[in-house]
């Protein structure tokens, strides 16, 4: 959070971000995921600063930011029944001293030492009785640099929502701006169990007209039985694919799962990704996925365990312009990652077609559609379903970043590396483009990817294959670089 924000004046009121008083059904499913420690939904962001920010300014920035975005002062209030959608309420005991920490990096101060520290911070559970986030300033990096590690629960927001929020809370200048809005501290809210249950019942009553309308549409559809049957069959066939109940078998090499997270970070100029995408008439996301899967191919070959496909999941944003910022507005796309395809051009085209089909699955939004029902399932039952449907070898996300220079308490943000959770998968890869540099954060299960150094080499080689496609247009190919 910055002591400036993107704004230079205006009304003293909070941002229009993450201001819904209740969780959505998808948020609820993510929150209940903590019932199983292997499904813990902690999302993280590591920012690298060109210098150590002023501590007093940083503290003031968080105090200001928590007034601009009151969600950072809100805790989750769940039903005593452990079912239905929880509410958000301003914590009457909000204590910034708990949420904001300051440490000095030990060891040799290297990027590897920094990532090890961040792994340990990330694997520590968030306190469910407090607002679900923690921020840590990490000093002691070489050349006077510093880092900031923010972790939060995925129920708070998805990746795009997080960037929308950070873009407004970071500053476009190094200097302090005394003219920024100053909204008052939000009033504490106490929600009793009966209040919450009453709200949940009211929500369900409010959904009755929508469900009746769906039923009437179904009845009217029967006037054309052939068309209705065809649509029902298409949707029915789509559900198992979207839910992950029908997917390629996982790689035996990556079969083990644990509670151990391992971080690694890479970067590549965005222009290099764009050049490769332009050369083969593909999207940046296609190139990104092809580079990742190419890394998996080379890793399997070097480990003497080649496979043809691996199960891959990608988030598909269903966020509309009229949707409120914050929260989760995502669906899930399933791919059969073509690990067996050595030709990078063919691999990109195969992925492009699979992504196109995944985006147009009839049941692509099933978790948002059925979420209001699933939210009433007990956490243990919900996690049994989620665990059976989430054994992916790779989950990959690509989120647009902030395309301008940003500052925090006088320090310039040089890089932003995102790290997603491991909801039953062997690896979570997340890419954010920060001011012209594509920053890739890899979170691997320590029991699944047993040789992380070798995998890093393979990933660089896999991206090298697809980035070399730019040479077809006479462009010098780029190189993925490990940050260490």
mmCIF file of C-alpha atoms in Angstrom, residues 70-463:
data_model
loop_
_atom_site.group_PDB
_atom_site.id
_atom_site.type_symbol
_atom_site.label_atom_id
_atom_site.label_comp_id
_atom_site.label_asym_id
_atom_site.label_seq_id
_atom_site.Cartn_x
_atom_site.Cartn_y
_atom_site.Cartn_z
ATOM 1 C CA UNK A 70 -11.956 -0.915 4.345
ATOM 2 C CA UNK A 71 -11.873 -4.582 3.358
ATOM 3 C CA UNK A 72 -8.403 -4.626 4.950
ATOM 4 C CA UNK A 73 -10.076 -3.846 8.284
ATOM 5 C CA UNK A 74 -12.794 -6.453 7.898
ATOM 6 C CA UNK A 75 -12.866 -9.969 9.299
ATOM 7 C CA UNK A 76 -14.955 -12.912 8.139
ATOM 8 C CA UNK A 77 -18.047 -13.676 10.192
ATOM 9 C CA UNK A 78 -19.267 -17.168 9.443
ATOM 10 C CA UNK A 79 -22.504 -18.894 10.322
ATOM 11 C CA UNK A 80 -22.489 -21.056 13.468
ATOM 12 C CA UNK A 81 -23.750 -23.786 11.151
ATOM 13 C CA UNK A 82 -20.607 -23.522 9.009
ATOM 14 C CA UNK A 83 -22.772 -23.284 5.891
ATOM 15 C CA UNK A 84 -24.063 -20.581 3.592
ATOM 16 C CA UNK A 85 -22.173 -17.444 2.611
ATOM 17 C CA UNK A 86 -20.267 -15.611 5.383
ATOM 18 C CA UNK A 87 -20.351 -11.850 5.917
ATOM 19 C CA UNK A 88 -17.596 -9.241 6.075
ATOM 20 C CA UNK A 89 -17.574 -6.954 9.108
ATOM 21 C CA UNK A 90 -15.169 -4.248 10.301
ATOM 22 C CA UNK A 91 -13.106 -5.804 13.080
ATOM 23 C CA UNK A 92 -13.782 -3.906 16.325
ATOM 24 C CA UNK A 93 -10.308 -4.985 17.477
ATOM 25 C CA UNK A 94 -8.442 -4.165 14.259
ATOM 26 C CA UNK A 95 -4.753 -3.866 15.129
ATOM 27 C CA UNK A 96 -2.394 -2.711 12.378
ATOM 28 C CA UNK A 97 0.516 -3.628 14.652
ATOM 29 C CA UNK A 98 -0.437 -7.282 14.117
ATOM 30 C CA UNK A 99 -0.857 -7.123 10.344
ATOM 31 C CA UNK A 100 2.283 -5.149 9.419
ATOM 32 C CA UNK A 101 5.674 -6.625 10.269
ATOM 33 C CA UNK A 102 9.313 -5.739 9.700
ATOM 34 C CA UNK A 103 12.203 -8.189 9.496
ATOM 35 C CA UNK A 104 15.786 -8.255 8.275
ATOM 36 C CA UNK A 105 16.871 -10.919 5.819
ATOM 37 C CA UNK A 106 19.386 -13.393 7.181
ATOM 38 C CA UNK A 107 21.923 -15.519 5.370
ATOM 39 C CA UNK A 108 23.633 -14.071 2.324
ATOM 40 C CA UNK A 109 20.798 -11.673 1.456
ATOM 41 C CA UNK A 110 20.306 -13.322 -1.933
ATOM 42 C CA UNK A 111 17.065 -13.722 -3.864
ATOM 43 C CA UNK A 112 17.124 -17.399 -2.925
ATOM 44 C CA UNK A 113 17.322 -16.465 0.763
ATOM 45 C CA UNK A 114 14.467 -13.997 0.251
ATOM 46 C CA UNK A 115 12.276 -16.606 -1.416
ATOM 47 C CA UNK A 116 12.949 -19.132 1.360
ATOM 48 C CA UNK A 117 11.821 -16.532 3.897
ATOM 49 C CA UNK A 118 8.690 -15.829 1.836
ATOM 50 C CA UNK A 119 7.923 -19.555 1.606
ATOM 51 C CA UNK A 120 7.928 -19.787 5.384
ATOM 52 C CA UNK A 121 5.733 -16.722 5.730
ATOM 53 C CA UNK A 122 3.295 -18.048 3.117
ATOM 54 C CA UNK A 123 2.970 -21.488 4.694
ATOM 55 C CA UNK A 124 1.925 -19.981 8.041
ATOM 56 C CA UNK A 125 -1.870 -19.908 8.263
ATOM 57 C CA UNK A 126 -3.753 -16.620 8.413
ATOM 58 C CA UNK A 127 -5.704 -15.946 11.608
ATOM 59 C CA UNK A 128 -9.349 -16.566 10.718
ATOM 60 C CA UNK A 129 -10.468 -14.336 13.592
ATOM 61 C CA UNK A 130 -8.756 -11.266 12.056
ATOM 62 C CA UNK A 131 -8.859 -9.548 8.649
ATOM 63 C CA UNK A 132 -7.211 -12.190 6.416
ATOM 64 C CA UNK A 133 -3.986 -10.470 5.336
ATOM 65 C CA UNK A 134 -0.442 -9.773 6.526
ATOM 66 C CA UNK A 135 2.277 -7.497 5.152
ATOM 67 C CA UNK A 136 6.001 -7.851 5.870
ATOM 68 C CA UNK A 137 8.775 -5.390 5.022
ATOM 69 C CA UNK A 138 11.973 -7.354 4.441
ATOM 70 C CA UNK A 139 15.198 -5.361 4.630
ATOM 71 C CA UNK A 140 18.816 -6.415 4.186
ATOM 72 C CA UNK A 141 18.872 -7.061 0.446
ATOM 73 C CA UNK A 142 22.043 -6.203 -1.499
ATOM 74 C CA UNK A 143 22.664 -2.637 -2.699
ATOM 75 C CA UNK A 144 20.326 -1.166 -0.089
ATOM 76 C CA UNK A 145 17.237 -2.687 -1.687
ATOM 77 C CA UNK A 146 14.241 -4.020 0.226
ATOM 78 C CA UNK A 147 11.226 -6.243 -0.376
ATOM 79 C CA UNK A 148 7.616 -6.269 0.733
ATOM 80 C CA UNK A 149 5.666 -9.511 1.039
ATOM 81 C CA UNK A 150 1.878 -9.315 1.096
ATOM 82 C CA UNK A 151 -0.199 -12.399 1.743
ATOM 83 C CA UNK A 152 -3.973 -12.537 1.830
ATOM 84 C CA UNK A 153 -6.735 -15.065 1.563
ATOM 85 C CA UNK A 154 -8.017 -15.768 -1.932
ATOM 86 C CA UNK A 155 -11.566 -15.195 -0.629
ATOM 87 C CA UNK A 156 -10.671 -11.500 -0.440
ATOM 88 C CA UNK A 157 -10.077 -11.124 -4.184
ATOM 89 C CA UNK A 158 -8.912 -12.787 -7.383
ATOM 90 C CA UNK A 159 -5.718 -11.779 -9.177
ATOM 91 C CA UNK A 160 -7.290 -9.136 -11.385
ATOM 92 C CA UNK A 161 -9.153 -7.651 -8.440
ATOM 93 C CA UNK A 162 -5.888 -7.496 -6.478
ATOM 94 C CA UNK A 163 -4.157 -5.566 -9.263
ATOM 95 C CA UNK A 164 -7.115 -3.169 -9.514
ATOM 96 C CA UNK A 165 -6.771 -2.487 -5.804
ATOM 97 C CA UNK A 166 -2.971 -2.191 -5.742
ATOM 98 C CA UNK A 167 -2.988 0.147 -8.746
ATOM 99 C CA UNK A 168 -5.118 2.569 -6.745
ATOM 100 C CA UNK A 169 -3.236 2.193 -3.471
ATOM 101 C CA UNK A 170 0.264 2.531 -4.921
ATOM 102 C CA UNK A 171 1.650 5.949 -5.783
ATOM 103 C CA UNK A 172 2.762 7.295 -9.172
ATOM 104 C CA UNK A 173 5.417 9.491 -7.494
ATOM 105 C CA UNK A 174 8.177 9.050 -4.911
ATOM 106 C CA UNK A 175 7.175 12.202 -3.038
ATOM 107 C CA UNK A 176 4.517 12.383 -0.357
ATOM 108 C CA UNK A 177 1.155 13.787 -1.456
ATOM 109 C CA UNK A 178 -0.627 15.675 1.329
ATOM 110 C CA UNK A 179 -3.677 16.309 -0.868
ATOM 111 C CA UNK A 180 -4.889 12.710 -1.080
ATOM 112 C CA UNK A 181 -8.408 11.837 0.123
ATOM 113 C CA UNK A 182 -8.763 11.156 3.841
ATOM 114 C CA UNK A 183 -11.846 9.048 4.492
ATOM 115 C CA UNK A 184 -12.649 8.409 8.152
ATOM 116 C CA UNK A 185 -12.007 5.095 9.820
ATOM 117 C CA UNK A 186 -14.948 2.746 9.220
ATOM 118 C CA UNK A 187 -17.155 2.062 12.203
ATOM 119 C CA UNK A 188 -16.753 -1.381 13.821
ATOM 120 C CA UNK A 189 -19.540 -3.838 13.088
ATOM 121 C CA UNK A 190 -20.797 -6.611 15.329
ATOM 122 C CA UNK A 191 -22.831 -9.316 13.586
ATOM 123 C CA UNK A 192 -24.515 -11.896 15.774
ATOM 124 C CA UNK A 193 -25.210 -15.503 14.729
ATOM 125 C CA UNK A 194 -28.942 -14.862 14.418
ATOM 126 C CA UNK A 195 -28.303 -11.768 12.271
ATOM 127 C CA UNK A 196 -26.117 -13.792 9.929
ATOM 128 C CA UNK A 197 -28.540 -16.693 9.645
ATOM 129 C CA UNK A 198 -31.388 -14.253 9.043
ATOM 130 C CA UNK A 199 -29.407 -12.589 6.247
ATOM 131 C CA UNK A 200 -28.625 -15.954 4.661
ATOM 132 C CA UNK A 201 -32.288 -16.994 4.737
ATOM 133 C CA UNK A 202 -33.222 -13.647 3.211
ATOM 134 C CA UNK A 203 -30.682 -14.200 0.435
ATOM 135 C CA UNK A 204 -32.172 -17.591 -0.348
ATOM 136 C CA UNK A 205 -35.684 -16.124 -0.427
ATOM 137 C CA UNK A 206 -34.401 -13.404 -2.752
ATOM 138 C CA UNK A 207 -33.103 -16.061 -5.152
ATOM 139 C CA UNK A 208 -36.525 -17.702 -5.487
ATOM 140 C CA UNK A 209 -37.731 -15.458 -8.362
ATOM 141 C CA UNK A 210 -34.524 -16.154 -10.307
ATOM 142 C CA UNK A 211 -34.856 -19.892 -9.794
ATOM 143 C CA UNK A 212 -38.534 -19.790 -10.753
ATOM 144 C CA UNK A 213 -37.569 -17.873 -13.894
ATOM 145 C CA UNK A 214 -35.006 -20.550 -14.766
ATOM 146 C CA UNK A 215 -37.627 -23.246 -14.235
ATOM 147 C CA UNK A 216 -40.093 -21.410 -16.486
ATOM 148 C CA UNK A 217 -37.441 -21.048 -19.178
ATOM 149 C CA UNK A 218 -36.847 -24.782 -18.921
ATOM 150 C CA UNK A 219 -40.551 -25.473 -19.334
ATOM 151 C CA UNK A 220 -40.789 -23.113 -22.327
ATOM 152 C CA UNK A 221 -37.768 -24.800 -23.875
ATOM 153 C CA UNK A 222 -39.776 -28.028 -23.980
ATOM 154 C CA UNK A 223 -41.896 -26.511 -26.739
ATOM 155 C CA UNK A 224 -38.938 -27.455 -28.937
ATOM 156 C CA UNK A 225 -37.997 -30.836 -27.414
ATOM 157 C CA UNK A 226 -35.233 -31.590 -29.904
ATOM 158 C CA UNK A 227 -33.442 -28.290 -29.252
ATOM 159 C CA UNK A 228 -33.963 -28.587 -25.493
ATOM 160 C CA UNK A 229 -32.560 -32.112 -25.449
ATOM 161 C CA UNK A 230 -29.580 -31.079 -27.540
ATOM 162 C CA UNK A 231 -28.761 -28.185 -25.186
ATOM 163 C CA UNK A 232 -29.194 -30.365 -22.117
ATOM 164 C CA UNK A 233 -26.900 -33.038 -23.525
ATOM 165 C CA UNK A 234 -24.223 -30.485 -24.467
ATOM 166 C CA UNK A 235 -24.342 -28.990 -20.992
ATOM 167 C CA UNK A 236 -24.360 -32.406 -19.359
ATOM 168 C CA UNK A 237 -21.294 -33.515 -21.302
ATOM 169 C CA UNK A 238 -19.562 -30.249 -20.446
ATOM 170 C CA UNK A 239 -20.034 -30.467 -16.670
ATOM 171 C CA UNK A 240 -17.573 -33.339 -16.018
ATOM 172 C CA UNK A 241 -14.936 -31.654 -18.184
ATOM 173 C CA UNK A 242 -15.251 -28.291 -16.421
ATOM 174 C CA UNK A 243 -15.398 -29.903 -12.974
ATOM 175 C CA UNK A 244 -12.202 -31.825 -13.673
ATOM 176 C CA UNK A 245 -13.920 -35.195 -13.309
ATOM 177 C CA UNK A 246 -12.804 -36.100 -16.836
ATOM 178 C CA UNK A 247 -9.170 -35.200 -17.447
ATOM 179 C CA UNK A 248 -5.921 -36.825 -18.537
ATOM 180 C CA UNK A 249 -4.138 -38.825 -15.857
ATOM 181 C CA UNK A 250 -1.599 -36.970 -13.800
ATOM 182 C CA UNK A 251 2.105 -37.539 -14.320
ATOM 183 C CA UNK A 252 3.542 -40.319 -12.105
ATOM 184 C CA UNK A 253 6.616 -38.123 -11.687
ATOM 185 C CA UNK A 254 4.504 -35.384 -10.051
ATOM 186 C CA UNK A 255 2.072 -37.610 -8.159
ATOM 187 C CA UNK A 256 3.019 -36.852 -4.564
ATOM 188 C CA UNK A 257 1.464 -33.997 -2.602
ATOM 189 C CA UNK A 258 2.478 -32.385 0.674
ATOM 190 C CA UNK A 259 2.081 -29.182 2.705
ATOM 191 C CA UNK A 260 5.436 -27.793 1.535
ATOM 192 C CA UNK A 261 5.576 -24.757 -0.773
ATOM 193 C CA UNK A 262 8.683 -23.870 -2.775
ATOM 194 C CA UNK A 263 9.000 -20.512 -4.565
ATOM 195 C CA UNK A 264 11.052 -19.525 -7.599
ATOM 196 C CA UNK A 265 10.956 -16.339 -9.677
ATOM 197 C CA UNK A 266 11.653 -15.561 -13.335
ATOM 198 C CA UNK A 267 11.369 -12.550 -15.611
ATOM 199 C CA UNK A 268 11.328 -11.796 -19.320
ATOM 200 C CA UNK A 269 10.709 -8.544 -21.223
ATOM 201 C CA UNK A 270 7.070 -8.330 -22.241
ATOM 202 C CA UNK A 271 8.126 -7.249 -25.737
ATOM 203 C CA UNK A 272 9.822 -10.638 -26.212
ATOM 204 C CA UNK A 273 6.623 -12.507 -25.346
ATOM 205 C CA UNK A 274 4.673 -10.219 -27.662
ATOM 206 C CA UNK A 275 7.127 -10.773 -30.539
ATOM 207 C CA UNK A 276 6.754 -14.548 -30.259
ATOM 208 C CA UNK A 277 2.963 -14.261 -30.090
ATOM 209 C CA UNK A 278 2.878 -12.011 -33.151
ATOM 210 C CA UNK A 279 5.102 -14.398 -35.127
ATOM 211 C CA UNK A 280 2.622 -17.276 -34.805
ATOM 212 C CA UNK A 281 -0.648 -15.283 -34.583
ATOM 213 C CA UNK A 282 -1.231 -16.384 -31.004
ATOM 214 C CA UNK A 283 -1.969 -14.610 -27.728
ATOM 215 C CA UNK A 284 0.501 -13.778 -24.989
ATOM 216 C CA UNK A 285 -1.305 -16.341 -22.845
ATOM 217 C CA UNK A 286 -0.794 -19.058 -25.489
ATOM 218 C CA UNK A 287 2.962 -18.345 -25.542
ATOM 219 C CA UNK A 288 3.067 -18.315 -21.744
ATOM 220 C CA UNK A 289 1.313 -21.677 -21.452
ATOM 221 C CA UNK A 290 3.427 -23.191 -24.238
ATOM 222 C CA UNK A 291 6.601 -22.109 -22.423
ATOM 223 C CA UNK A 292 5.408 -23.635 -19.155
ATOM 224 C CA UNK A 293 4.373 -26.913 -20.757
ATOM 225 C CA UNK A 294 7.621 -27.009 -22.729
ATOM 226 C CA UNK A 295 9.446 -26.801 -19.405
ATOM 227 C CA UNK A 296 7.438 -29.747 -18.112
ATOM 228 C CA UNK A 297 8.283 -31.720 -21.264
ATOM 229 C CA UNK A 298 12.022 -31.200 -20.880
ATOM 230 C CA UNK A 299 11.875 -31.925 -17.134
ATOM 231 C CA UNK A 300 10.102 -35.227 -17.699
ATOM 232 C CA UNK A 301 12.596 -36.226 -20.356
ATOM 233 C CA UNK A 302 15.609 -35.405 -18.181
ATOM 234 C CA UNK A 303 14.056 -37.293 -15.279
ATOM 235 C CA UNK A 304 13.555 -40.329 -17.546
ATOM 236 C CA UNK A 305 9.758 -40.268 -17.238
ATOM 237 C CA UNK A 306 8.229 -38.817 -20.444
ATOM 238 C CA UNK A 307 4.436 -38.435 -20.709
ATOM 239 C CA UNK A 308 2.128 -37.270 -23.481
ATOM 240 C CA UNK A 309 -0.238 -35.031 -21.523
ATOM 241 C CA UNK A 310 -0.738 -33.590 -18.056
ATOM 242 C CA UNK A 311 -3.918 -32.115 -16.516
ATOM 243 C CA UNK A 312 -3.790 -28.309 -16.581
ATOM 244 C CA UNK A 313 -6.245 -25.763 -15.189
ATOM 245 C CA UNK A 314 -6.457 -22.073 -16.032
ATOM 246 C CA UNK A 315 -8.695 -19.385 -14.531
ATOM 247 C CA UNK A 316 -11.080 -17.720 -16.937
ATOM 248 C CA UNK A 317 -12.125 -14.251 -15.859
ATOM 249 C CA UNK A 318 -15.871 -13.687 -16.001
ATOM 250 C CA UNK A 319 -15.481 -10.194 -14.534
ATOM 251 C CA UNK A 320 -17.681 -7.683 -16.354
ATOM 252 C CA UNK A 321 -17.220 -3.899 -16.395
ATOM 253 C CA UNK A 322 -20.297 -3.488 -14.214
ATOM 254 C CA UNK A 323 -19.062 -6.022 -11.614
ATOM 255 C CA UNK A 324 -17.717 -4.597 -8.349
ATOM 256 C CA UNK A 325 -13.928 -4.686 -8.017
ATOM 257 C CA UNK A 326 -12.569 -7.178 -5.533
ATOM 258 C CA UNK A 327 -13.952 -10.611 -4.777
ATOM 259 C CA UNK A 328 -13.597 -13.515 -7.184
ATOM 260 C CA UNK A 329 -15.097 -13.399 -10.669
ATOM 261 C CA UNK A 330 -13.467 -16.457 -12.220
ATOM 262 C CA UNK A 331 -14.369 -19.736 -13.857
ATOM 263 C CA UNK A 332 -12.111 -22.733 -14.535
ATOM 264 C CA UNK A 333 -10.800 -23.942 -17.883
ATOM 265 C CA UNK A 334 -9.374 -27.454 -18.240
ATOM 266 C CA UNK A 335 -6.652 -28.430 -20.697
ATOM 267 C CA UNK A 336 -4.826 -31.620 -21.619
ATOM 268 C CA UNK A 337 -1.367 -30.053 -21.525
ATOM 269 C CA UNK A 338 0.420 -31.336 -24.674
ATOM 270 C CA UNK A 339 3.702 -32.253 -22.975
ATOM 271 C CA UNK A 340 4.462 -34.790 -25.670
ATOM 272 C CA UNK A 341 4.618 -32.187 -28.468
ATOM 273 C CA UNK A 342 8.238 -31.202 -29.021
ATOM 274 C CA UNK A 343 7.631 -28.715 -31.842
ATOM 275 C CA UNK A 344 6.970 -25.351 -30.117
ATOM 276 C CA UNK A 345 4.886 -24.041 -33.030
ATOM 277 C CA UNK A 346 2.585 -27.063 -32.964
ATOM 278 C CA UNK A 347 2.438 -26.850 -29.159
ATOM 279 C CA UNK A 348 1.320 -23.209 -29.271
ATOM 280 C CA UNK A 349 -1.392 -23.935 -31.838
ATOM 281 C CA UNK A 350 -2.641 -26.942 -29.859
ATOM 282 C CA UNK A 351 -2.847 -24.882 -26.690
ATOM 283 C CA UNK A 352 -4.553 -22.033 -28.532
ATOM 284 C CA UNK A 353 -7.297 -24.369 -29.712
ATOM 285 C CA UNK A 354 -7.704 -25.993 -26.288
ATOM 286 C CA UNK A 355 -8.014 -22.604 -24.590
ATOM 287 C CA UNK A 356 -10.602 -21.522 -27.158
ATOM 288 C CA UNK A 357 -12.672 -24.632 -26.474
ATOM 289 C CA UNK A 358 -12.301 -24.248 -22.702
ATOM 290 C CA UNK A 359 -13.578 -20.666 -22.834
ATOM 291 C CA UNK A 360 -16.657 -21.770 -24.773
ATOM 292 C CA UNK A 361 -17.587 -24.802 -22.686
ATOM 293 C CA UNK A 362 -21.373 -24.643 -22.059
ATOM 294 C CA UNK A 363 -20.779 -25.279 -18.345
ATOM 295 C CA UNK A 364 -17.711 -23.032 -17.968
ATOM 296 C CA UNK A 365 -19.402 -20.929 -15.285
ATOM 297 C CA UNK A 366 -20.867 -23.865 -13.364
ATOM 298 C CA UNK A 367 -19.173 -23.019 -10.064
ATOM 299 C CA UNK A 368 -20.675 -19.523 -10.145
ATOM 300 C CA UNK A 369 -24.044 -20.962 -11.237
ATOM 301 C CA UNK A 370 -24.199 -23.685 -8.583
ATOM 302 C CA UNK A 371 -22.111 -21.852 -6.021
ATOM 303 C CA UNK A 372 -25.116 -20.667 -4.014
ATOM 304 C CA UNK A 373 -26.043 -24.323 -3.489
ATOM 305 C CA UNK A 374 -22.481 -25.558 -2.923
ATOM 306 C CA UNK A 375 -21.936 -22.853 -0.287
ATOM 307 C CA UNK A 376 -24.418 -24.697 1.933
ATOM 308 C CA UNK A 377 -22.370 -27.886 1.908
ATOM 309 C CA UNK A 378 -20.325 -28.613 5.049
ATOM 310 C CA UNK A 379 -16.676 -27.740 4.588
ATOM 311 C CA UNK A 380 -15.502 -31.341 4.816
ATOM 312 C CA UNK A 381 -17.957 -32.480 2.122
ATOM 313 C CA UNK A 382 -17.116 -29.524 -0.103
ATOM 314 C CA UNK A 383 -13.407 -30.273 0.162
ATOM 315 C CA UNK A 384 -13.952 -33.937 -0.713
ATOM 316 C CA UNK A 385 -15.491 -32.811 -3.990
ATOM 317 C CA UNK A 386 -12.913 -30.102 -4.589
ATOM 318 C CA UNK A 387 -10.031 -32.436 -3.817
ATOM 319 C CA UNK A 388 -11.291 -35.034 -6.282
ATOM 320 C CA UNK A 389 -11.632 -32.387 -8.977
ATOM 321 C CA UNK A 390 -8.386 -30.497 -8.431
ATOM 322 C CA UNK A 391 -5.558 -32.978 -8.943
ATOM 323 C CA UNK A 392 -3.910 -30.917 -11.637
ATOM 324 C CA UNK A 393 -0.219 -31.076 -12.353
ATOM 325 C CA UNK A 394 -0.245 -27.409 -13.349
ATOM 326 C CA UNK A 395 -2.462 -24.433 -12.675
ATOM 327 C CA UNK A 396 -1.446 -21.323 -14.546
ATOM 328 C CA UNK A 397 -2.688 -17.752 -14.298
ATOM 329 C CA UNK A 398 -1.759 -14.674 -16.312
ATOM 330 C CA UNK A 399 -2.885 -11.331 -14.876
ATOM 331 C CA UNK A 400 -2.399 -7.897 -16.480
ATOM 332 C CA UNK A 401 -0.207 -5.777 -14.233
ATOM 333 C CA UNK A 402 0.425 -2.095 -13.610
ATOM 334 C CA UNK A 403 1.918 -0.485 -16.742
ATOM 335 C CA UNK A 404 3.470 2.557 -15.069
ATOM 336 C CA UNK A 405 6.109 3.292 -12.420
ATOM 337 C CA UNK A 406 4.786 2.801 -8.904
ATOM 338 C CA UNK A 407 6.136 3.785 -5.498
ATOM 339 C CA UNK A 408 5.533 2.838 -1.879
ATOM 340 C CA UNK A 409 6.542 5.200 0.941
ATOM 341 C CA UNK A 410 9.307 6.734 -1.173
ATOM 342 C CA UNK A 411 10.617 3.452 -2.621
ATOM 343 C CA UNK A 412 10.224 2.510 -6.270
ATOM 344 C CA UNK A 413 8.637 -0.860 -7.069
ATOM 345 C CA UNK A 414 11.088 -2.555 -9.444
ATOM 346 C CA UNK A 415 9.377 -5.939 -9.700
ATOM 347 C CA UNK A 416 6.146 -7.641 -8.594
ATOM 348 C CA UNK A 417 6.242 -11.444 -8.323
ATOM 349 C CA UNK A 418 2.899 -13.183 -7.631
ATOM 350 C CA UNK A 419 2.607 -16.580 -5.936
ATOM 351 C CA UNK A 420 -0.699 -18.409 -5.939
ATOM 352 C CA UNK A 421 -1.792 -21.254 -3.638
ATOM 353 C CA UNK A 422 -1.546 -24.996 -4.312
ATOM 354 C CA UNK A 423 -5.141 -26.266 -4.227
ATOM 355 C CA UNK A 424 -4.206 -29.897 -4.759
ATOM 356 C CA UNK A 425 -1.942 -29.190 -7.741
ATOM 357 C CA UNK A 426 1.763 -29.936 -8.191
ATOM 358 C CA UNK A 427 2.572 -26.408 -9.357
ATOM 359 C CA UNK A 428 0.931 -22.998 -9.517
ATOM 360 C CA UNK A 429 2.425 -20.578 -12.037
ATOM 361 C CA UNK A 430 1.347 -16.931 -12.005
ATOM 362 C CA UNK A 431 2.534 -14.157 -14.294
ATOM 363 C CA UNK A 432 2.065 -10.415 -13.890
ATOM 364 C CA UNK A 433 3.444 -7.830 -16.290
ATOM 365 C CA UNK A 434 4.857 -4.941 -14.296
ATOM 366 C CA UNK A 435 5.800 -1.877 -16.313
ATOM 367 C CA UNK A 436 7.158 -3.775 -19.310
ATOM 368 C CA UNK A 437 8.569 -6.835 -17.541
ATOM 369 C CA UNK A 438 6.696 -10.128 -17.330
ATOM 370 C CA UNK A 439 7.279 -11.404 -13.779
ATOM 371 C CA UNK A 440 6.650 -15.109 -13.264
ATOM 372 C CA UNK A 441 6.167 -16.569 -9.788
ATOM 373 C CA UNK A 442 6.290 -20.355 -9.439
ATOM 374 C CA UNK A 443 4.902 -22.139 -6.376
ATOM 375 C CA UNK A 444 5.773 -25.845 -6.421
ATOM 376 C CA UNK A 445 4.785 -28.646 -4.091
ATOM 377 C CA UNK A 446 8.078 -29.835 -2.597
ATOM 378 C CA UNK A 447 6.969 -33.469 -2.798
ATOM 379 C CA UNK A 448 5.886 -33.220 -6.460
ATOM 380 C CA UNK A 449 8.772 -31.276 -8.027
ATOM 381 C CA UNK A 450 11.714 -32.933 -6.282
ATOM 382 C CA UNK A 451 14.525 -31.259 -8.259
ATOM 383 C CA UNK A 452 13.609 -27.575 -8.364
ATOM 384 C CA UNK A 453 17.017 -26.534 -9.729
ATOM 385 C CA UNK A 454 16.657 -28.869 -12.677
ATOM 386 C CA UNK A 455 13.090 -27.732 -13.264
ATOM 387 C CA UNK A 456 14.240 -24.094 -13.367
ATOM 388 C CA UNK A 457 16.749 -24.983 -16.096
ATOM 389 C CA UNK A 458 14.053 -26.861 -17.999
ATOM 390 C CA UNK A 459 11.596 -23.987 -17.691
ATOM 391 C CA UNK A 460 14.140 -21.551 -19.121
ATOM 392 C CA UNK A 461 14.728 -23.975 -22.001
ATOM 393 C CA UNK A 462 10.971 -24.429 -22.541
ATOM 394 C CA UNK A 463 10.421 -20.691 -22.816
#
